[in-house]
Structure formats: C-alpha cells, structure tokens
mmCIF file of C-alpha atoms in Angstrom:
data_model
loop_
_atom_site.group_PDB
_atom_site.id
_atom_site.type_symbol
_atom_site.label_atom_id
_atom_site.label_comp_id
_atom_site.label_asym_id
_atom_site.label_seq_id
_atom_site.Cartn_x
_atom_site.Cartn_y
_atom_site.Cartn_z
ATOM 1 C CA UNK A 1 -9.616 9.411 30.902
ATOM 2 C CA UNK A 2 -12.749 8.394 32.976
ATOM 3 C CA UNK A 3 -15.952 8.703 30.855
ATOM 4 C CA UNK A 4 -18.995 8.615 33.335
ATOM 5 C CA UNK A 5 -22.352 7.929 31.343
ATOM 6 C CA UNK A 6 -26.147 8.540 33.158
ATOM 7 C CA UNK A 7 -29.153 7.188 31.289
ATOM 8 C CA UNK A 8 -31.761 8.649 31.247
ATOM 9 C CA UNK A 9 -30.904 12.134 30.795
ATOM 10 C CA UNK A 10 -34.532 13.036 31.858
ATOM 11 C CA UNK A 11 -37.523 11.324 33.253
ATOM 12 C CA UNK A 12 -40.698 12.171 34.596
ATOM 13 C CA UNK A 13 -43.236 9.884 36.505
ATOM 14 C CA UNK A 14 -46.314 10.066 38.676
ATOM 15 C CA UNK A 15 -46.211 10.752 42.428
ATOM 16 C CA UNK A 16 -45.750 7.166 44.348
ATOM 17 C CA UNK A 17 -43.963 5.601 41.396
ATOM 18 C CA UNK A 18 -40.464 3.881 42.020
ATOM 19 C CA UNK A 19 -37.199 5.889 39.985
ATOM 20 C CA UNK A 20 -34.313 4.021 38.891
ATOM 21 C CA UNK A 21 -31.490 5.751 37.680
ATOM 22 C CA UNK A 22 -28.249 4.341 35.981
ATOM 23 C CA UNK A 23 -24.643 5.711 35.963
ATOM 24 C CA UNK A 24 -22.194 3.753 33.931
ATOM 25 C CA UNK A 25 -18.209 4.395 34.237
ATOM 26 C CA UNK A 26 -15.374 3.364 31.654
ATOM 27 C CA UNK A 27 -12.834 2.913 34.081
ATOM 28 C CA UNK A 28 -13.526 0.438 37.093
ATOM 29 C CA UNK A 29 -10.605 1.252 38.892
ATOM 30 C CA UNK A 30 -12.134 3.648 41.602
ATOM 31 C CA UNK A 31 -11.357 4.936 45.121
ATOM 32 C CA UNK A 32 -15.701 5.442 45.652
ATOM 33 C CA UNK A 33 -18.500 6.613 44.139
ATOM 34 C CA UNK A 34 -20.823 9.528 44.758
ATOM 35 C CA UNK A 35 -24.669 10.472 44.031
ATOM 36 C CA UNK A 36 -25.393 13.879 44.689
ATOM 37 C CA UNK A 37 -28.665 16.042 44.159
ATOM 38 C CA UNK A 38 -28.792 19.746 42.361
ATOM 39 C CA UNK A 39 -31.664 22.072 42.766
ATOM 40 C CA UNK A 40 -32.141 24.829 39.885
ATOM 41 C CA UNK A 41 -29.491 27.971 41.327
ATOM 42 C CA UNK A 42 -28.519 25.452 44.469
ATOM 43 C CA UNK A 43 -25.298 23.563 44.831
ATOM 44 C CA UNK A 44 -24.649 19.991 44.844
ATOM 45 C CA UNK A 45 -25.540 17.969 47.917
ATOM 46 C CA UNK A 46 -24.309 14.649 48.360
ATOM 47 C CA UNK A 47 -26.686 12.357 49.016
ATOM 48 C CA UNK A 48 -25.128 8.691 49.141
ATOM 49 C CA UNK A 49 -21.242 7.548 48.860
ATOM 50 C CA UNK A 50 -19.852 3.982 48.230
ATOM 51 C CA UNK A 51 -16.600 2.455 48.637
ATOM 52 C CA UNK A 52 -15.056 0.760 46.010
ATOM 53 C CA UNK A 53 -15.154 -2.421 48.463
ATOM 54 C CA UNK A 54 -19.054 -2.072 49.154
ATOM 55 C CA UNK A 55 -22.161 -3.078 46.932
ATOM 56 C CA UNK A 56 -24.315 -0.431 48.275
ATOM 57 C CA UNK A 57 -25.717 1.823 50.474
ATOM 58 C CA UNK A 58 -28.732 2.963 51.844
ATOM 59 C CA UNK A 59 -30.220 6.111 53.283
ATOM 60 C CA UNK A 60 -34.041 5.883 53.577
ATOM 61 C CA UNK A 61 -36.017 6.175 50.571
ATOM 62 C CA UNK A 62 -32.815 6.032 48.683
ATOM 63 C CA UNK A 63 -30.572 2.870 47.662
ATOM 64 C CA UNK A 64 -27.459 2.990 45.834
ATOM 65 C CA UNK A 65 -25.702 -0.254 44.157
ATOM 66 C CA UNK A 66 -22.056 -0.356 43.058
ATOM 67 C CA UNK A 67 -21.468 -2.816 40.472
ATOM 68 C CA UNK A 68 -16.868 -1.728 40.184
ATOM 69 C CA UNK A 69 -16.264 -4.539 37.882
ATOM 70 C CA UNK A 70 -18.753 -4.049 35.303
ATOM 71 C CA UNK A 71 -18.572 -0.013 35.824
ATOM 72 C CA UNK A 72 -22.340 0.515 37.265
ATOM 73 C CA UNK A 73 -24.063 1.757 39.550
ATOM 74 C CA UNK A 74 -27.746 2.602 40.338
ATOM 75 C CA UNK A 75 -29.821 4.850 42.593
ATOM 76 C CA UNK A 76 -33.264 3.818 43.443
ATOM 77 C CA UNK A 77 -35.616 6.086 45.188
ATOM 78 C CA UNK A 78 -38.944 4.717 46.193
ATOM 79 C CA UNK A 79 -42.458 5.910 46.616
ATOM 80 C CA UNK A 80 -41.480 9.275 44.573
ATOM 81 C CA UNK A 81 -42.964 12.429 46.420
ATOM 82 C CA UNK A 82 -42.745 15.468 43.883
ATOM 83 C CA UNK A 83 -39.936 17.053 46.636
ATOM 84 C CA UNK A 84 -37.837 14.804 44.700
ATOM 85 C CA UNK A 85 -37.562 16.703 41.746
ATOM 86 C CA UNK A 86 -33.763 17.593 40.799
ATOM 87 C CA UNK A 87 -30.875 16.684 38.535
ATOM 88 C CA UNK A 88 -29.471 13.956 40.111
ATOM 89 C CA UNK A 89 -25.540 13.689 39.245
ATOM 90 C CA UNK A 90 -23.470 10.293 40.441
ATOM 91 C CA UNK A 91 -19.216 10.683 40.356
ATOM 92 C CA UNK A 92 -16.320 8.687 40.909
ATOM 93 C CA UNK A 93 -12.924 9.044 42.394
ATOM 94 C CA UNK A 94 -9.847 7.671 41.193
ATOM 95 C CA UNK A 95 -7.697 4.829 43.124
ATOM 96 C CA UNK A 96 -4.988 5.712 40.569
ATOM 97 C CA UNK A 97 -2.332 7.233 42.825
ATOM 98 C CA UNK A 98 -3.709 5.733 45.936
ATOM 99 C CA UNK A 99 -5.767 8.552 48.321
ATOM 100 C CA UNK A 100 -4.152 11.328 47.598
ATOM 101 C CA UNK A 101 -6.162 11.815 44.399
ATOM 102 C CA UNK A 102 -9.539 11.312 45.351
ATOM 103 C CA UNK A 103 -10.427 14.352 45.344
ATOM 104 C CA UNK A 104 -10.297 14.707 41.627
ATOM 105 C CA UNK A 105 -13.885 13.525 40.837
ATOM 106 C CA UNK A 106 -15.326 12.451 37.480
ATOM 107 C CA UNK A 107 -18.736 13.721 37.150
ATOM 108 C CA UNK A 108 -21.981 12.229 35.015
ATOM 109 C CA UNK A 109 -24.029 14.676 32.803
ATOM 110 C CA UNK A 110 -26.950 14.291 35.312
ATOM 111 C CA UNK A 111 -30.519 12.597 35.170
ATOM 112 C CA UNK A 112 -33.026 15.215 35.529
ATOM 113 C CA UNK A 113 -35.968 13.930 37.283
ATOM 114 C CA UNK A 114 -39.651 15.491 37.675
ATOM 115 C CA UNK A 115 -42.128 13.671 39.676
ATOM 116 C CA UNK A 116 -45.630 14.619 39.314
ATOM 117 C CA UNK A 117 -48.083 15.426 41.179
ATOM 118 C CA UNK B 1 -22.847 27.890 60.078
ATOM 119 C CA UNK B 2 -23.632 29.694 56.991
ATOM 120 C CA UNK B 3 -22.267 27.270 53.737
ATOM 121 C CA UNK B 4 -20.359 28.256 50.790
ATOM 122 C CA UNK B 5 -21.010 30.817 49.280
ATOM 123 C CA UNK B 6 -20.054 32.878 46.341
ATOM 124 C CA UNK B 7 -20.271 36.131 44.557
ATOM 125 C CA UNK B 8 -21.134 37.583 42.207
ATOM 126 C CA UNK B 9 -24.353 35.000 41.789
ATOM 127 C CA UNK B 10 -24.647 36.070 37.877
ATOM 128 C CA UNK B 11 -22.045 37.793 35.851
ATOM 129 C CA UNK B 12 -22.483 39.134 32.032
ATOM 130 C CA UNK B 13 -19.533 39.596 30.398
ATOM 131 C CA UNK B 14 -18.555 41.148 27.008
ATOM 132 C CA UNK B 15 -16.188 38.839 25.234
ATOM 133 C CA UNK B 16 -12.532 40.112 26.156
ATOM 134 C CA UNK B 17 -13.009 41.796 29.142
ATOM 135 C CA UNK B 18 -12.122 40.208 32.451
ATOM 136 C CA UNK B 19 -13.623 38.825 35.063
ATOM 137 C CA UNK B 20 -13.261 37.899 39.119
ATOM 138 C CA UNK B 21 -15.647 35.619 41.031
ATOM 139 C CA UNK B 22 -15.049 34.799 44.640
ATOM 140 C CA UNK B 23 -16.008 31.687 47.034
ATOM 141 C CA UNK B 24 -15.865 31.956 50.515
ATOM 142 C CA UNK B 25 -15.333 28.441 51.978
ATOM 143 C CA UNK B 26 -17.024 27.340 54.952
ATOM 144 C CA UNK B 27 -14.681 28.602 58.305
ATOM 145 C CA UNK B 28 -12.199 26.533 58.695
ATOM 146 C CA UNK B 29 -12.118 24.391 55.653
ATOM 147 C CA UNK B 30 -8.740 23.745 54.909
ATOM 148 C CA UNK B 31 -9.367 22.118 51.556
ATOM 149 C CA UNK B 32 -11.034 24.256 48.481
ATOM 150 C CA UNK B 33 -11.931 23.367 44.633
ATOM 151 C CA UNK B 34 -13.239 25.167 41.947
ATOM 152 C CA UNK B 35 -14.922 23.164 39.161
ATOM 153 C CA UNK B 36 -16.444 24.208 35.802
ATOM 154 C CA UNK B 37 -20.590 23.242 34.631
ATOM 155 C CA UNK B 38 -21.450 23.494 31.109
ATOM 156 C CA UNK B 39 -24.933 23.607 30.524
ATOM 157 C CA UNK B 40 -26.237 20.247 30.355
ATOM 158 C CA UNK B 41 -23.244 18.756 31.293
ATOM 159 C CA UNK B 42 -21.668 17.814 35.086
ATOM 160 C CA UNK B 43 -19.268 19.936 36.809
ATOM 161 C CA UNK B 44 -15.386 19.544 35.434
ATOM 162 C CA UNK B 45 -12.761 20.158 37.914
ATOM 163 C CA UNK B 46 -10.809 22.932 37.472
ATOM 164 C CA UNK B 47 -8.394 23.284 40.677
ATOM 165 C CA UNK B 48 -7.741 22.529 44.106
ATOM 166 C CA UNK B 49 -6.157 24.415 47.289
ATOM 167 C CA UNK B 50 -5.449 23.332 50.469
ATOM 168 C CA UNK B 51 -4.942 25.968 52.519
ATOM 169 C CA UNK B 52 -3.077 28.868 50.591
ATOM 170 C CA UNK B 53 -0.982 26.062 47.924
ATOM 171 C CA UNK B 54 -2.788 25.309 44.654
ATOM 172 C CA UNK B 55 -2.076 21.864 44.828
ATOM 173 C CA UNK B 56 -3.543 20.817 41.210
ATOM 174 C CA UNK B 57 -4.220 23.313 38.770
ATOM 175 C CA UNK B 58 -4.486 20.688 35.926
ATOM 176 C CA UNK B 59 -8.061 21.173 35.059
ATOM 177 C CA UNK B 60 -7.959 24.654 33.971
ATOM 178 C CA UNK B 61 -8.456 24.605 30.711
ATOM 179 C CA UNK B 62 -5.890 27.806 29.137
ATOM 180 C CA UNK B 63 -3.765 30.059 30.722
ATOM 181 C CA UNK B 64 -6.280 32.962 30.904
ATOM 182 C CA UNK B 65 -7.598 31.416 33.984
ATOM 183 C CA UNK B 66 -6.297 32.614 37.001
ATOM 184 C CA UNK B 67 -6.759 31.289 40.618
ATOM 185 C CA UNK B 68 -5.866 31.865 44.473
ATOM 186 C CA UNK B 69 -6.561 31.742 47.977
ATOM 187 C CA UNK B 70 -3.329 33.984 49.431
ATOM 188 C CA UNK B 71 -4.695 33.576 52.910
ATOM 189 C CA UNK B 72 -5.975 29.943 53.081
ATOM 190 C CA UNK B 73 -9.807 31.188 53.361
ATOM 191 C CA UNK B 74 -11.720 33.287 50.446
ATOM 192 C CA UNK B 75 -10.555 32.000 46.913
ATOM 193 C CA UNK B 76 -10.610 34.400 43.698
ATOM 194 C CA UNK B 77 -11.291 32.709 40.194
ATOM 195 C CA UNK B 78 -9.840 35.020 37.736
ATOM 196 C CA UNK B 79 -10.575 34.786 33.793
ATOM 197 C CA UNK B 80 -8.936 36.893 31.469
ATOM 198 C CA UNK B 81 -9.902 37.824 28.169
ATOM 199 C CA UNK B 82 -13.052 35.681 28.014
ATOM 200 C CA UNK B 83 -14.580 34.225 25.730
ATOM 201 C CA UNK B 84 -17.970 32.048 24.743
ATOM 202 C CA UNK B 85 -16.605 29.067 25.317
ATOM 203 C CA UNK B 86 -16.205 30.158 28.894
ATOM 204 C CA UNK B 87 -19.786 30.693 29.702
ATOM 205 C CA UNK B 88 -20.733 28.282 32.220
ATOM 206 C CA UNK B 89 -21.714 27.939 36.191
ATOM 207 C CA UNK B 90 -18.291 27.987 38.216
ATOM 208 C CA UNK B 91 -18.502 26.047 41.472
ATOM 209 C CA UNK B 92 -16.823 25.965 44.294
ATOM 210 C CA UNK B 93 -16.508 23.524 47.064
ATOM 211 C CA UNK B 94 -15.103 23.228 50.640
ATOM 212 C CA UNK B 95 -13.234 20.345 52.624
ATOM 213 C CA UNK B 96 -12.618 20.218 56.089
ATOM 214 C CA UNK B 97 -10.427 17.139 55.240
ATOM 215 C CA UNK B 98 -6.847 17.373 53.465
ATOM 216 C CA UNK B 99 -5.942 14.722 50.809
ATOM 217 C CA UNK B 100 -7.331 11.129 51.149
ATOM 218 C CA UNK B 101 -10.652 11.740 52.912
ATOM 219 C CA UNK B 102 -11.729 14.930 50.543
ATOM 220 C CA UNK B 103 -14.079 13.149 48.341
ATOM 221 C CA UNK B 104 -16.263 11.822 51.153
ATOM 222 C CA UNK B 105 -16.796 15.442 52.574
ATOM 223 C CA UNK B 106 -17.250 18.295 50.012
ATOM 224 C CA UNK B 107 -19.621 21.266 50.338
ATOM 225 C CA UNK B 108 -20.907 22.994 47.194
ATOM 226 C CA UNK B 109 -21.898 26.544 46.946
ATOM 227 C CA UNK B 110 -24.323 27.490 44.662
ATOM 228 C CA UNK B 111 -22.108 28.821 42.095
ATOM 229 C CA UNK B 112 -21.387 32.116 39.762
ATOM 230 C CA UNK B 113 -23.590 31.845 36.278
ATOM 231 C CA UNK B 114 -21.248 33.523 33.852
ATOM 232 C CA UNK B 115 -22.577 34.403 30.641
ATOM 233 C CA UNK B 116 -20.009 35.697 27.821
ATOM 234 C CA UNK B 117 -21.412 37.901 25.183
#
C-alpha cells in the first residue's frame, strides 16, 4: 500500500521568508503527483500537478520538484505573504493498472503552515 | 458556476443512529468521489461514481456505509449505525473527466464535519 509521508507537520515563519515543504512516498511507481491547499471549513484546491515523466512545475510564487525514483517531492513557495497560511496536502496517483486508476489518490497527512505577520 | 457543495455542513450524531449527507457535484460532472478526513490526517478515499455506476467502492471501510448517485448528479453518503470511529470530515469531489484524466481535474467541496457521540 502507498505510504505518503510530509515533514514538517507544522511550521511557522515570518512574512517574506522562503517555505520548503517535503512529501516523501514509499512507492515510486506513480501515474503524477498533486499539491493541493486546504483552508479551515474550505475544500481542497489543487494548486500544482506533475507527471511522473516531469521534474517539476511551476506556477508563480510556487515550485514543485518530483524526485519518482527516490519517492520525493518538494513545494517551495517564496517571499511568504501571511495569505499563505493553510494545510498544504501533496498526493499521488497510481500507474499500477495503467490510467484507469488514477483517480484513486494517496494522500499526505498535511504540512500546516502559518506565516506571520 | 457555483462548486461543490454539500449538506448538511455539520452533523452530531448519537452513536447508533443513522446518518445521510449529500454532495451535489458541479453540473455536468460526470465523475464523483467521496473520501474520508480524520482529524490530523489526509483525506482517504472512500468511493467513486461515474455517472449513476459506483465504479470502486473499495475504500469504504464496513458495510454500514452506504452510497449512491441513482441519477448521475446529487450523491447520498449513507452511514448506518455509527459509531466514534466514524467521526471525521466526509468530502466529496467532482470530475468532468471519466477514467484516465480524473486525477488532473477534481473539485472539492467543503465537506460534512460529522461528529459521533
């Protein structure tokens, strides 16, 4: 069964300051992987998604790095504005069956992040 | 273009009685999942629909839980008999795609809080 890991489970930093968080996955056989964003009493919104075949992805303040054969992957933000406070929450799809199973995704236990102002 | 949504947003149950919570998909969504969040923890997947046919029910974790979308649109979650164990956010998503392209395109909605007593 896919285990995904996110360390750390909460951090908090001054306005301006870089984040960096980690998501770790036992099983590198993947069909993508997803970081998404939850707000307290909000659904999840997806904020970045890499293919299996890509290294990473960026959307402006945010960067996301897919490491598949050492299960990682990492989601930078820069210049932290306090906006960006939320659980973030990566997740991975499996290749096993080919695409019919990818919706079927493995979730982390979140990083909860609060930026300060 | 209103999102998913769901009802009731809170629910306090007394252990053994039943209970009903309902997602309406965004219109025209032909794909639909229901996933499980225990607190601190990411969501678990619980079952998916596309249209009307429960496709994968695998995640559901005993027989006292229930689920269906008879007309391809709103979806019911049905627990019977709950317990504390089962006291958790249940979230439901929409797809516009069918199997293959799912994972890339999921809407949350801001889930049903259901507290057992």
């Amino acid at each position: 069964k896919q285990e995904v890991t996110q360390i750390p489970a909460a951090l908090s930093v001054p306005e301006g300051e870089n984040l960096v968080l980690n998501c770790s996955f036992t099983d590198s056989a993947i069909y993508n992987l997803q970081w998404f964003r939850q707000d307290p009493g909000k659904g999840l919104t997806s904020l970045l998604l890499i293919q299996s075949s890509q290294r990473e992805q960026t959307s402006g303040r945010l960067n996301a790095s897919l490491d598949k054969s050492s299960g990682r992957s990492t989601l930078y933000i820069a210049a932290s504005q306090p906006g960006d406070s939320a659980t973030y929450l990566c997740a991975v799809s499996p290749q096993e069956g080919g695409l019919v199973n990818d919706y079927k995704l493995s979730f982390g236990a979140g990083t909860t992040v609060t930026v300060r102002a | 273009g209103a999102g998913v949504s769901q009802s009731p947003r809170y629910k306090v149950a007394k252990r053994g009685q039943d209970v009903a919570l309902r997602c309406d998909p965004i219109s025209g969504h032909v794909s639909l999942f229901w996933y499980q969040q225990a607190l601190g923890q990411g969501p678990e997947f619980l079952t998916y629909f596309q249209n009307e046919a429960q496709l994968d029910k695998s995640g559901l974790p005993s027989d006292r839980f229930f689920a269906e979308r008879p007309e391809g649109s709103v979806s019911t979650l049905k627990i019977q008999r709950t317990q504390q164990e089962d006291s958790a956010v249940y979230l439901c998503a929409s797809s516009p795609n069918r199997q293959g392209r799912v994972s890339e395109t999921q809407y949350f909605g801001p889930g049903t809080r259901l507290l057992v007593l």
